[in-house]
mmCIF file of C-alpha atoms and ligand atoms in Angstrom:
data_model
loop_
_atom_site.group_PDB
_atom_site.id
_atom_site.type_symbol
_atom_site.label_atom_id
_atom_site.label_comp_id
_atom_site.label_asym_id
_atom_site.label_seq_id
_atom_site.Cartn_x
_atom_site.Cartn_y
_atom_site.Cartn_z
ATOM 1 C CA UNK A 16 48.153 6.453 20.356
ATOM 2 C CA UNK A 17 45.789 9.300 19.535
ATOM 3 C CA UNK A 18 43.250 9.980 22.262
ATOM 4 C CA UNK A 19 40.171 10.863 20.235
ATOM 5 C CA UNK A 20 38.126 11.860 23.262
ATOM 6 C CA UNK A 21 40.776 14.419 24.276
ATOM 7 C CA UNK A 22 41.075 15.687 20.698
ATOM 8 C CA UNK A 23 37.363 16.458 20.568
ATOM 9 C CA UNK A 24 37.459 17.970 24.046
ATOM 10 C CA UNK A 25 40.356 20.225 23.124
ATOM 11 C CA UNK A 26 39.348 21.326 19.616
ATOM 12 C CA UNK A 27 35.610 20.777 19.456
ATOM 13 C CA UNK A 28 32.778 23.033 20.520
ATOM 14 C CA UNK A 29 31.391 21.213 23.560
ATOM 15 C CA UNK A 30 27.769 21.188 22.440
ATOM 16 C CA UNK A 31 27.405 17.426 22.892
ATOM 17 C CA UNK A 32 28.117 14.977 25.671
ATOM 18 C CA UNK A 33 28.755 11.710 23.804
ATOM 19 C CA UNK A 34 29.151 8.303 25.401
ATOM 20 C CA UNK A 35 32.889 7.570 25.568
ATOM 21 C CA UNK A 36 33.066 5.195 22.608
ATOM 22 C CA UNK A 37 35.187 5.990 19.530
ATOM 23 C CA UNK A 38 33.647 4.401 16.453
ATOM 24 C CA UNK A 39 35.897 3.573 13.537
ATOM 25 C CA UNK A 40 33.860 1.204 11.376
ATOM 26 C CA UNK A 41 30.304 0.070 10.791
ATOM 27 C CA UNK A 42 28.334 -2.514 8.878
ATOM 28 C CA UNK A 43 24.610 -3.218 9.072
ATOM 29 C CA UNK A 44 23.537 -2.970 12.718
ATOM 30 C CA UNK A 45 27.075 -3.202 14.044
ATOM 31 C CA UNK A 46 29.855 -0.712 14.698
ATOM 32 C CA UNK A 47 33.426 -1.261 15.872
ATOM 33 C CA UNK A 48 35.523 1.012 18.061
ATOM 34 C CA UNK A 49 39.186 1.862 17.477
ATOM 35 C CA UNK A 50 40.223 -1.181 19.510
ATOM 36 C CA UNK A 51 38.092 -3.509 17.435
ATOM 37 C CA UNK A 52 35.373 -4.004 20.068
ATOM 38 C CA UNK A 53 31.997 -4.637 18.450
ATOM 39 C CA UNK A 54 28.741 -2.919 19.452
ATOM 40 C CA UNK A 55 25.140 -3.313 18.364
ATOM 41 C CA UNK A 56 23.963 0.130 17.249
ATOM 42 C CA UNK A 57 20.527 0.605 18.803
ATOM 43 C CA UNK A 58 20.343 4.333 18.105
ATOM 44 C CA UNK A 59 20.946 4.280 14.339
ATOM 45 C CA UNK A 60 22.009 7.935 14.421
ATOM 46 C CA UNK A 61 18.542 9.069 15.520
ATOM 47 C CA UNK A 62 17.002 7.106 12.584
ATOM 48 C CA UNK A 63 19.401 8.419 9.937
ATOM 49 C CA UNK A 64 20.627 4.844 9.501
ATOM 50 C CA UNK A 65 17.325 2.958 9.126
ATOM 51 C CA UNK A 66 18.857 0.970 6.245
ATOM 52 C CA UNK A 67 21.881 -0.048 8.373
ATOM 53 C CA UNK A 68 25.455 1.174 8.115
ATOM 54 C CA UNK A 69 26.977 1.134 4.626
ATOM 55 C CA UNK A 70 24.107 -0.654 2.976
ATOM 56 C CA UNK A 71 25.658 -2.190 -0.162
ATOM 57 C CA UNK A 72 22.951 -0.848 -2.511
ATOM 58 C CA UNK A 73 23.325 2.689 -1.201
ATOM 59 C CA UNK A 74 27.127 2.530 -1.186
ATOM 60 C CA UNK A 75 27.095 1.207 -4.761
ATOM 61 C CA UNK A 76 24.853 4.081 -5.889
ATOM 62 C CA UNK A 77 27.122 6.579 -4.123
ATOM 63 C CA UNK A 78 30.278 5.065 -5.642
ATOM 64 C CA UNK A 79 28.724 5.059 -9.077
ATOM 65 C CA UNK A 80 27.689 8.693 -8.751
ATOM 66 C CA UNK A 81 31.137 9.658 -7.392
ATOM 67 C CA UNK A 82 32.536 8.493 -10.704
ATOM 68 C CA UNK A 83 30.242 10.805 -12.684
ATOM 69 C CA UNK A 84 29.327 14.168 -11.140
ATOM 70 C CA UNK A 85 28.706 15.192 -7.542
ATOM 71 C CA UNK A 86 27.609 18.829 -7.296
ATOM 72 C CA UNK A 87 26.207 21.066 -10.005
ATOM 73 C CA UNK A 88 24.284 23.732 -8.050
ATOM 74 C CA UNK A 89 20.763 24.574 -9.104
ATOM 75 C CA UNK A 90 22.107 27.013 -11.692
ATOM 76 C CA UNK A 91 21.967 23.980 -14.006
ATOM 77 C CA UNK A 92 19.813 20.887 -14.284
ATOM 78 C CA UNK A 93 21.337 17.534 -13.327
ATOM 79 C CA UNK A 94 20.297 14.068 -14.465
ATOM 80 C CA UNK A 95 19.587 12.696 -10.950
ATOM 81 C CA UNK A 96 17.460 15.267 -9.116
ATOM 82 C CA UNK A 97 14.286 14.974 -11.195
ATOM 83 C CA UNK A 98 14.206 11.203 -10.760
ATOM 84 C CA UNK A 99 14.702 11.599 -7.011
ATOM 85 C CA UNK A 100 11.902 14.165 -6.689
ATOM 86 C CA UNK A 101 9.516 11.994 -8.724
ATOM 87 C CA UNK A 102 10.312 8.942 -6.632
ATOM 88 C CA UNK A 103 9.844 10.745 -3.286
ATOM 89 C CA UNK A 104 6.707 12.565 -4.359
ATOM 90 C CA UNK A 105 5.021 9.489 -5.823
ATOM 91 C CA UNK A 106 5.924 7.306 -2.866
ATOM 92 C CA UNK A 107 4.233 9.673 -0.417
ATOM 93 C CA UNK A 108 1.449 10.741 -2.787
ATOM 94 C CA UNK A 109 2.336 14.358 -3.555
ATOM 95 C CA UNK A 110 2.717 16.293 -6.800
ATOM 96 C CA UNK A 111 5.958 18.122 -6.074
ATOM 97 C CA UNK A 112 9.078 18.151 -3.937
ATOM 98 C CA UNK A 113 11.608 20.694 -2.714
ATOM 99 C CA UNK A 114 15.067 19.224 -2.011
ATOM 100 C CA UNK A 115 17.221 20.467 0.872
ATOM 101 C CA UNK A 116 20.065 18.948 2.918
ATOM 102 C CA UNK A 117 19.430 18.836 6.650
ATOM 103 C CA UNK A 118 16.234 18.369 8.593
ATOM 104 C CA UNK A 119 16.276 21.860 10.080
ATOM 105 C CA UNK A 120 16.610 23.363 6.599
ATOM 106 C CA UNK A 121 13.623 21.400 5.370
ATOM 107 C CA UNK A 122 11.557 22.577 8.367
ATOM 108 C CA UNK A 123 12.628 26.186 7.689
ATOM 109 C CA UNK A 124 11.639 25.713 4.051
ATOM 110 C CA UNK A 125 8.214 24.398 5.066
ATOM 111 C CA UNK A 126 7.714 27.377 7.384
ATOM 112 C CA UNK A 127 8.605 29.787 4.571
ATOM 113 C CA UNK A 128 6.259 27.949 2.219
ATOM 114 C CA UNK A 129 3.407 28.024 4.756
ATOM 115 C CA UNK A 130 3.816 31.734 5.412
ATOM 116 C CA UNK A 131 3.923 32.601 1.741
ATOM 117 C CA UNK A 132 0.886 30.401 1.140
ATOM 118 C CA UNK A 133 -0.832 32.237 3.999
ATOM 119 C CA UNK A 134 -0.258 35.603 2.373
ATOM 120 C CA UNK A 135 -0.639 34.718 -1.311
ATOM 121 C CA UNK A 136 -3.359 32.071 -1.194
ATOM 122 C CA UNK A 137 -5.239 32.458 2.075
ATOM 123 C CA UNK A 138 -4.977 36.252 1.963
ATOM 124 C CA UNK A 139 -3.487 36.882 5.408
ATOM 125 C CA UNK A 140 -2.171 40.438 5.782
ATOM 126 C CA UNK A 141 1.565 41.028 5.310
ATOM 127 C CA UNK A 142 3.707 39.772 8.214
ATOM 128 C CA UNK A 143 0.662 38.616 10.174
ATOM 129 C CA UNK A 144 0.834 34.822 9.648
ATOM 130 C CA UNK A 145 0.976 32.560 12.662
ATOM 131 C CA UNK A 146 1.817 28.857 12.829
ATOM 132 C CA UNK A 147 0.622 26.486 15.565
ATOM 133 C CA UNK A 148 3.220 24.078 16.958
ATOM 134 C CA UNK A 149 3.161 21.667 19.909
ATOM 135 C CA UNK A 150 4.726 21.644 23.344
ATOM 136 C CA UNK A 151 7.717 19.331 23.803
ATOM 137 C CA UNK A 152 8.461 19.597 20.058
ATOM 138 C CA UNK A 153 11.767 19.089 18.319
ATOM 139 C CA UNK A 154 12.177 20.446 14.798
ATOM 140 C CA UNK A 155 15.861 21.395 14.686
ATOM 141 C CA UNK A 156 18.249 24.037 15.962
ATOM 142 C CA UNK A 157 17.991 27.210 13.873
ATOM 143 C CA UNK A 158 16.985 30.471 15.552
ATOM 144 C CA UNK A 159 13.467 30.360 14.107
ATOM 145 C CA UNK A 160 12.966 26.735 15.094
ATOM 146 C CA UNK A 161 14.255 27.119 18.656
ATOM 147 C CA UNK A 162 11.956 30.120 18.931
ATOM 148 C CA UNK A 163 9.063 27.723 19.429
ATOM 149 C CA UNK A 164 10.894 25.056 21.423
ATOM 150 C CA UNK A 165 9.500 24.550 24.916
ATOM 151 C CA UNK A 166 12.849 23.200 26.128
ATOM 152 C CA UNK A 167 14.426 26.086 28.074
ATOM 153 C CA UNK A 168 18.007 25.071 27.270
ATOM 154 C CA UNK A 169 17.395 25.098 23.519
ATOM 155 C CA UNK A 170 16.456 28.808 23.705
ATOM 156 C CA UNK A 171 18.534 30.134 26.591
ATOM 157 C CA UNK A 172 20.868 32.873 25.358
ATOM 158 C CA UNK A 173 19.838 32.658 21.704
ATOM 159 C CA UNK A 174 17.266 35.452 21.501
ATOM 160 C CA UNK A 175 15.887 37.612 20.001
ATOM 161 C CA UNK A 176 13.512 35.137 18.425
ATOM 162 C CA UNK A 177 11.147 34.960 15.449
ATOM 163 C CA UNK A 178 7.554 36.035 16.043
ATOM 164 C CA UNK A 179 4.501 34.217 14.676
ATOM 165 C CA UNK A 180 4.313 30.906 16.550
ATOM 166 C CA UNK A 181 1.794 29.573 19.057
ATOM 167 C CA UNK A 182 2.312 26.507 21.193
ATOM 168 C CA UNK A 183 -0.505 24.003 21.813
ATOM 169 C CA UNK A 184 -0.222 21.093 24.250
ATOM 170 C CA UNK A 185 0.885 18.004 22.286
ATOM 171 C CA UNK A 186 -1.797 15.363 21.943
ATOM 172 C CA UNK A 187 -4.750 17.689 22.572
ATOM 173 C CA UNK A 188 -6.464 18.476 19.278
ATOM 174 C CA UNK A 189 -9.199 20.597 20.857
ATOM 175 C CA UNK A 190 -6.711 22.894 22.589
ATOM 176 C CA UNK A 191 -4.827 23.223 19.323
ATOM 177 C CA UNK A 192 -7.924 24.211 17.395
ATOM 178 C CA UNK A 193 -8.688 26.871 20.005
ATOM 179 C CA UNK A 194 -5.422 28.646 19.100
ATOM 180 C CA UNK A 195 -6.326 28.969 15.424
ATOM 181 C CA UNK A 196 -7.479 32.369 14.205
ATOM 182 C CA UNK A 197 -7.917 34.015 10.805
ATOM 183 C CA UNK A 198 -4.160 34.615 10.594
ATOM 184 C CA UNK A 199 -3.174 30.993 11.126
ATOM 185 C CA UNK A 200 -1.519 29.574 8.016
ATOM 186 C CA UNK A 201 -0.323 26.193 9.288
ATOM 187 C CA UNK A 202 -0.030 23.551 11.982
ATOM 188 C CA UNK A 203 3.430 21.978 12.368
ATOM 189 C CA UNK A 204 3.524 18.702 14.305
ATOM 190 C CA UNK A 205 5.615 15.553 14.766
ATOM 191 C CA UNK A 206 3.178 12.586 14.520
ATOM 192 C CA UNK A 207 5.236 10.952 17.288
ATOM 193 C CA UNK A 208 7.727 13.017 19.264
ATOM 194 C CA UNK A 209 11.187 11.485 19.063
ATOM 195 C CA UNK A 210 13.578 13.826 20.842
ATOM 196 C CA UNK A 211 10.727 14.674 23.194
ATOM 197 C CA UNK A 212 11.034 11.149 24.640
ATOM 198 C CA UNK A 213 9.126 8.877 22.230
ATOM 199 C CA UNK A 214 5.779 10.454 23.046
ATOM 200 C CA UNK A 215 2.882 8.851 21.191
ATOM 201 C CA UNK A 216 -0.276 10.982 20.962
ATOM 202 C CA UNK A 217 -3.710 9.483 21.723
ATOM 203 C CA UNK A 218 -5.315 7.354 19.008
ATOM 204 C CA UNK A 219 -7.230 9.584 16.605
ATOM 205 C CA UNK A 220 -5.078 12.680 17.203
ATOM 206 C CA UNK A 221 -3.559 12.776 13.712
ATOM 207 C CA UNK A 222 -6.957 12.261 12.115
ATOM 208 C CA UNK A 223 -8.387 15.059 14.291
ATOM 209 C CA UNK A 224 -5.581 17.394 13.211
ATOM 210 C CA UNK A 225 -6.349 16.558 9.581
ATOM 211 C CA UNK A 226 -9.991 17.528 10.074
ATOM 212 C CA UNK A 227 -9.115 20.677 12.015
ATOM 213 C CA UNK A 228 -6.718 21.837 9.304
ATOM 214 C CA UNK A 229 -9.284 21.288 6.561
ATOM 215 C CA UNK A 230 -12.124 22.901 8.539
ATOM 216 C CA UNK A 231 -10.037 26.011 9.280
ATOM 217 C CA UNK A 232 -8.320 26.302 5.889
ATOM 218 C CA UNK A 233 -4.810 25.966 7.311
ATOM 219 C CA UNK A 234 -1.985 23.738 6.110
ATOM 220 C CA UNK A 235 -1.278 20.574 8.060
ATOM 221 C CA UNK A 236 2.486 19.996 8.107
ATOM 222 C CA UNK A 237 3.980 16.823 9.562
ATOM 223 C CA UNK A 238 7.640 16.675 10.491
ATOM 224 C CA UNK A 239 8.401 12.991 9.823
ATOM 225 C CA UNK A 240 12.145 13.523 9.800
ATOM 226 C CA UNK A 241 12.607 10.948 12.565
ATOM 227 C CA UNK A 242 9.434 8.848 12.487
ATOM 228 C CA UNK A 243 8.934 8.634 8.721
ATOM 229 C CA UNK A 244 10.593 6.224 6.272
ATOM 230 C CA UNK A 245 9.642 2.964 7.929
ATOM 231 C CA UNK A 246 10.561 3.574 11.554
ATOM 232 C CA UNK A 247 7.097 3.151 13.075
ATOM 233 C CA UNK A 248 5.974 0.195 10.954
ATOM 234 C CA UNK A 249 4.578 2.198 8.034
ATOM 235 C CA UNK A 250 6.543 3.982 5.345
ATOM 236 C CA UNK A 251 5.033 7.218 6.718
ATOM 237 C CA UNK A 252 3.708 7.726 10.212
ATOM 238 C CA UNK A 253 0.591 9.549 8.960
ATOM 239 C CA UNK A 254 -0.551 6.266 7.379
ATOM 240 C CA UNK A 255 -1.401 4.872 10.829
ATOM 241 C CA UNK A 256 -4.452 7.143 10.860
ATOM 242 C CA UNK A 257 -4.823 7.818 7.167
ATOM 243 C CA UNK A 258 -4.162 11.488 7.972
ATOM 244 C CA UNK A 259 -2.158 12.695 4.994
ATOM 245 C CA UNK A 260 -0.773 16.163 5.712
ATOM 246 C CA UNK A 261 -0.667 18.981 3.163
ATOM 247 C CA UNK A 262 3.077 19.247 3.685
ATOM 248 C CA UNK A 263 5.355 16.345 4.586
ATOM 249 C CA UNK A 264 8.939 16.900 5.750
ATOM 250 C CA UNK A 265 11.498 14.096 5.437
ATOM 251 C CA UNK A 266 15.237 13.854 6.126
ATOM 252 C CA UNK A 267 17.484 11.548 8.165
ATOM 253 C CA UNK A 268 16.954 8.060 6.586
ATOM 254 C CA UNK A 269 16.367 9.726 3.211
ATOM 255 C CA UNK A 270 20.165 9.904 3.021
ATOM 256 C CA UNK A 271 20.567 6.223 3.943
ATOM 257 C CA UNK A 272 23.152 7.020 6.604
ATOM 258 C CA UNK A 273 25.539 8.179 3.893
ATOM 259 C CA UNK A 274 24.752 11.793 3.143
ATOM 260 C CA UNK A 275 22.487 14.592 4.383
ATOM 261 C CA UNK A 276 19.353 14.609 2.227
ATOM 262 C CA UNK A 277 16.050 16.272 3.102
ATOM 263 C CA UNK A 278 12.883 17.100 1.238
ATOM 264 C CA UNK A 279 9.598 18.966 1.580
ATOM 265 C CA UNK A 280 6.620 17.424 -0.205
ATOM 266 C CA UNK A 281 3.365 19.148 -1.174
ATOM 267 C CA UNK A 282 0.917 19.495 -4.025
ATOM 268 C CA UNK A 283 1.455 22.065 -6.756
ATOM 269 C CA UNK A 284 -1.201 24.448 -5.401
ATOM 270 C CA UNK A 285 0.972 24.938 -2.314
ATOM 271 C CA UNK A 286 4.479 24.415 -3.696
ATOM 272 C CA UNK A 287 3.855 26.927 -6.476
ATOM 273 C CA UNK A 288 4.056 29.825 -4.016
ATOM 274 C CA UNK A 289 7.807 29.476 -4.574
ATOM 275 C CA UNK A 290 8.979 31.241 -7.714
ATOM 276 C CA UNK A 291 12.573 31.516 -9.005
ATOM 277 C CA UNK A 292 14.722 33.382 -6.513
ATOM 278 C CA UNK A 293 12.365 32.972 -3.533
ATOM 279 C CA UNK A 294 14.309 30.229 -1.840
ATOM 280 C CA UNK A 295 17.298 28.007 -2.472
ATOM 281 C CA UNK A 296 20.221 25.913 -1.346
ATOM 282 C CA UNK A 297 23.626 25.478 -2.985
ATOM 283 C CA UNK A 298 23.777 21.767 -2.230
ATOM 284 C CA UNK A 299 20.037 20.980 -2.212
ATOM 285 C CA UNK A 300 19.188 18.415 -4.886
ATOM 286 C CA UNK A 301 22.791 17.845 -5.922
ATOM 287 C CA UNK A 302 23.310 14.703 -8.014
ATOM 288 C CA UNK A 303 25.194 12.915 -5.229
ATOM 289 C CA UNK A 304 22.349 13.517 -2.765
ATOM 290 C CA UNK A 305 19.735 12.590 -5.356
ATOM 291 C CA UNK A 306 21.419 9.308 -6.353
ATOM 292 C CA UNK A 307 21.801 8.371 -2.682
ATOM 293 C CA UNK A 308 18.214 9.428 -1.948
ATOM 294 C CA UNK A 309 16.873 7.181 -4.711
ATOM 295 C CA UNK A 310 18.898 4.200 -3.463
ATOM 296 C CA UNK A 311 17.865 4.869 0.140
ATOM 297 C CA UNK A 312 14.179 4.767 -0.826
ATOM 298 C CA UNK A 313 14.738 1.682 -2.994
ATOM 299 C CA UNK A 314 16.206 -0.194 -0.034
ATOM 300 C CA UNK A 315 13.297 0.761 2.240
ATOM 301 C CA UNK A 316 10.806 -0.399 -0.381
ATOM 302 C CA UNK A 317 12.541 -3.499 -1.760
ATOM 303 C CA UNK A 318 13.555 -4.890 1.613
ATOM 304 C CA UNK A 319 10.124 -4.100 3.080
ATOM 305 C CA UNK A 320 11.729 -2.321 6.007
ATOM 306 C CA UNK A 321 8.464 -0.755 7.257
ATOM 307 C CA UNK A 322 6.949 -4.250 7.557
ATOM 308 C CA UNK A 323 10.066 -5.486 9.346
ATOM 309 C CA UNK A 324 9.829 -2.538 11.739
ATOM 310 C CA UNK A 325 6.238 -3.512 12.490
ATOM 311 C CA UNK A 326 6.758 -7.222 13.161
ATOM 312 C CA UNK A 327 10.199 -7.142 14.756
ATOM 313 C CA UNK A 328 9.501 -3.881 16.597
ATOM 314 C CA UNK A 329 6.381 -5.400 18.133
ATOM 315 C CA UNK A 330 8.321 -8.539 19.041
ATOM 316 C CA UNK A 331 11.096 -6.503 20.643
ATOM 317 C CA UNK A 332 8.813 -4.257 22.691
ATOM 318 C CA UNK A 333 6.741 -7.258 23.839
ATOM 319 C CA UNK A 334 9.889 -8.975 25.064
ATOM 320 C CA UNK A 335 11.085 -5.774 26.739
ATOM 321 C CA UNK A 336 7.793 -5.543 28.616
ATOM 322 C CA UNK A 337 8.350 -9.050 29.973
ATOM 323 C CA UNK A 338 11.643 -8.143 31.658
ATOM 324 C CA UNK A 339 10.897 -7.675 35.347
ATOM 325 C CA UNK A 340 12.416 -4.352 36.357
ATOM 326 C CA UNK A 341 11.038 -2.078 39.080
ATOM 327 C CA UNK A 342 12.988 0.862 37.568
ATOM 328 C CA UNK A 343 10.846 0.929 34.423
ATOM 329 C CA UNK A 344 8.037 3.448 34.621
ATOM 330 C CA UNK A 345 6.651 2.929 31.136
ATOM 331 C CA UNK A 346 7.544 1.445 27.756
ATOM 332 C CA UNK A 347 6.207 3.374 24.772
ATOM 333 C CA UNK A 348 6.481 1.910 21.308
ATOM 334 C CA UNK A 349 5.292 2.132 17.729
ATOM 335 C CA UNK A 350 7.018 -0.299 15.405
ATOM 336 C CA UNK A 351 10.771 -0.007 15.881
ATOM 337 C CA UNK A 352 10.495 3.295 17.769
ATOM 338 C CA UNK A 353 10.780 2.365 21.421
ATOM 339 C CA UNK A 354 11.206 4.452 24.550
ATOM 340 C CA UNK A 355 11.803 2.973 27.990
ATOM 341 C CA UNK A 356 11.132 5.541 30.693
ATOM 342 C CA UNK A 357 13.029 5.070 33.945
ATOM 343 C CA UNK A 358 11.550 6.115 37.288
ATOM 344 C CA UNK A 359 13.421 9.153 38.622
ATOM 345 C CA UNK A 360 14.377 7.389 41.865
ATOM 346 C CA UNK A 361 16.481 4.969 39.808
ATOM 347 C CA UNK A 362 18.696 7.746 38.429
ATOM 348 C CA UNK A 363 19.186 9.039 34.907
ATOM 349 C CA UNK A 364 18.633 6.901 31.829
ATOM 350 C CA UNK A 365 22.258 7.642 30.969
ATOM 351 C CA UNK A 366 23.336 5.256 33.734
ATOM 352 C CA UNK A 367 21.526 2.501 31.857
ATOM 353 C CA UNK A 368 23.013 3.553 28.518
ATOM 354 C CA UNK A 369 26.525 3.413 29.989
ATOM 355 C CA UNK A 370 25.921 -0.062 31.415
ATOM 356 C CA UNK A 371 24.514 -1.204 28.070
ATOM 357 C CA UNK A 372 27.565 0.213 26.310
ATOM 358 C CA UNK A 373 29.846 -1.864 28.553
ATOM 359 C CA UNK A 374 27.928 -4.921 27.352
ATOM 360 C CA UNK A 375 28.180 -3.981 23.697
ATOM 361 C CA UNK A 376 24.924 -2.123 23.050
ATOM 362 C CA UNK A 377 24.853 1.508 21.965
ATOM 363 C CA UNK A 378 21.812 3.602 22.692
ATOM 364 C CA UNK A 379 21.227 7.064 24.025
ATOM 365 C CA UNK A 380 19.028 8.629 26.638
ATOM 366 C CA UNK A 381 16.554 11.292 25.622
ATOM 367 C CA UNK A 382 15.055 13.776 28.055
ATOM 368 C CA UNK A 383 17.169 12.431 30.951
ATOM 369 C CA UNK A 384 14.647 9.749 31.901
ATOM 370 C CA UNK A 385 14.061 7.772 28.702
ATOM 371 C CA UNK A 386 16.208 5.164 26.950
ATOM 372 C CA UNK A 387 15.482 5.218 23.237
ATOM 373 C CA UNK A 388 15.819 1.966 21.297
ATOM 374 C CA UNK A 389 15.716 2.694 17.567
ATOM 375 C CA UNK A 390 18.001 0.170 15.866
ATOM 376 C CA UNK A 391 18.486 0.014 12.091
ATOM 377 C CA UNK A 392 15.410 -1.600 10.532
ATOM 378 C CA UNK A 393 17.552 -4.328 8.939
ATOM 379 C CA UNK A 394 18.142 -5.785 12.407
ATOM 380 C CA UNK A 395 17.293 -9.506 12.702
ATOM 381 C CA UNK A 396 15.336 -11.353 15.381
ATOM 382 C CA UNK A 397 18.580 -13.076 16.461
ATOM 383 C CA UNK A 398 20.273 -9.722 16.941
ATOM 384 C CA UNK A 399 17.305 -8.466 18.941
ATOM 385 C CA UNK A 400 17.452 -11.591 21.125
ATOM 386 C CA UNK A 401 21.171 -10.961 21.648
ATOM 387 C CA UNK A 402 20.316 -7.444 22.770
ATOM 388 C CA UNK A 403 17.434 -8.599 24.996
ATOM 389 C CA UNK A 404 19.757 -10.896 26.941
ATOM 390 C CA UNK A 405 22.080 -8.007 27.707
ATOM 391 C CA UNK A 406 19.298 -5.543 28.427
ATOM 392 C CA UNK A 407 17.854 -8.059 30.898
ATOM 393 C CA UNK A 408 21.233 -8.287 32.644
ATOM 394 C CA UNK A 409 21.541 -4.513 32.882
ATOM 395 C CA UNK A 410 18.002 -4.093 34.190
ATOM 396 C CA UNK A 411 18.733 -6.733 36.831
ATOM 397 C CA UNK A 412 21.984 -5.117 37.823
ATOM 398 C CA UNK A 413 20.723 -1.519 38.068
ATOM 399 C CA UNK A 414 17.349 -2.108 39.665
HETATM 400 C C1 PLP B 28 16.516 15.347 13.698
HETATM 401 C C2 PLP B 28 15.259 16.090 13.575
HETATM 402 C C3 PLP B 28 15.209 17.369 12.983
HETATM 403 C C4 PLP B 28 16.441 18.130 12.572
HETATM 404 O O1 PLP B 28 17.204 17.491 11.597
HETATM 405 P P1 PLP B 28 18.735 17.954 11.377
HETATM 406 O O2 PLP B 28 19.161 17.183 10.167
HETATM 407 O O3 PLP B 28 19.492 17.590 12.602
HETATM 408 O O4 PLP B 28 18.707 19.417 11.156
HETATM 409 C C5 PLP B 28 13.974 17.959 12.819
HETATM 410 N N1 PLP B 28 12.850 17.343 13.221
HETATM 411 C C6 PLP B 28 12.853 16.121 13.799
HETATM 412 C C7 PLP B 28 11.566 15.489 14.200
HETATM 413 C C8 PLP B 28 14.055 15.473 14.018
HETATM 414 O O5 PLP B 28 14.064 14.285 14.623
#
């Protein structure tokens, strides 16, 4: 029999350290390994699978589009992209949209847009724009993006880096405002930090950033790649504080777990800094991606997945908090975005993830100390109860 773990070890770049489970099939919240053992997926591919694995509506849209046309390039117009852009823009309340593929690409696109806006609209001198970001951020893995990571490993060995970024402490609006000067074109922030360990800023932070951006004539850009599209109990995380950013970046669940689809949303006054030839992507906005993007949004809307995330997420985190476990330092949650931080004296969170895996639950540690529970939003109360039983057992065993 093929040993898939060895195959990856031998032929793959070793830039990940996966749990030793080989997944061969998935449906809804469940995945099966090559031996047919069933697991509850409580990671949902870092929120790329909010709609569940192989959602029938999304698969049907993909199959239908496969039978028509898949890639056209932007040299021509296709009959899917415009509908997708309209749907995304209207849903979030923006005038225009720029389609890309991965999250990192969308963040790069937003950075380019902000800089060009800084020069052309705000009047910042050539090559002088700066952008304020936050400590403990995660926005992707390109050279420019890791430039402003505060995680040493993400940068180590990858220099030289891109100038023009300033790092403010996450959650402190006053400290962020103090870094703004006349050359600041934008603020780039995750409304809740996902990779950073499910870090929720103080109440009022997003609203304060909105006011700071307006007062200082800089663009507020929210990276909602992980926390947008229903995850936190609202379609968009900024809705919790009615703090609509000037630029909204979406990816992950926009592709419904089927295809990489990302987008940058803004009003025309900002988006229009891009003129033909300024920026592009061969696959961005291809008809396959657009058809899947439309279906992915339809599922979120029609199945009221943000509302489900709110009610069932709150139920799940309440139940988690009731489990007696001296190893738990803190449980942080917003909707179906839940982080359980383990006290360092009880070892790494990975130990817990491995024990959960043995009992049929897949999740992944983030930042060594935190177990992240972010199941597909189609998960049912019964499935959550099933998980809670096993989580309780593991907490008992490892404490
Ligand atoms: C995953 C993620 C990204 C990067 O997306 P990729 O598709 O992996 O490039 C950027 N920002 C946030 C907040 C993310 O969670």
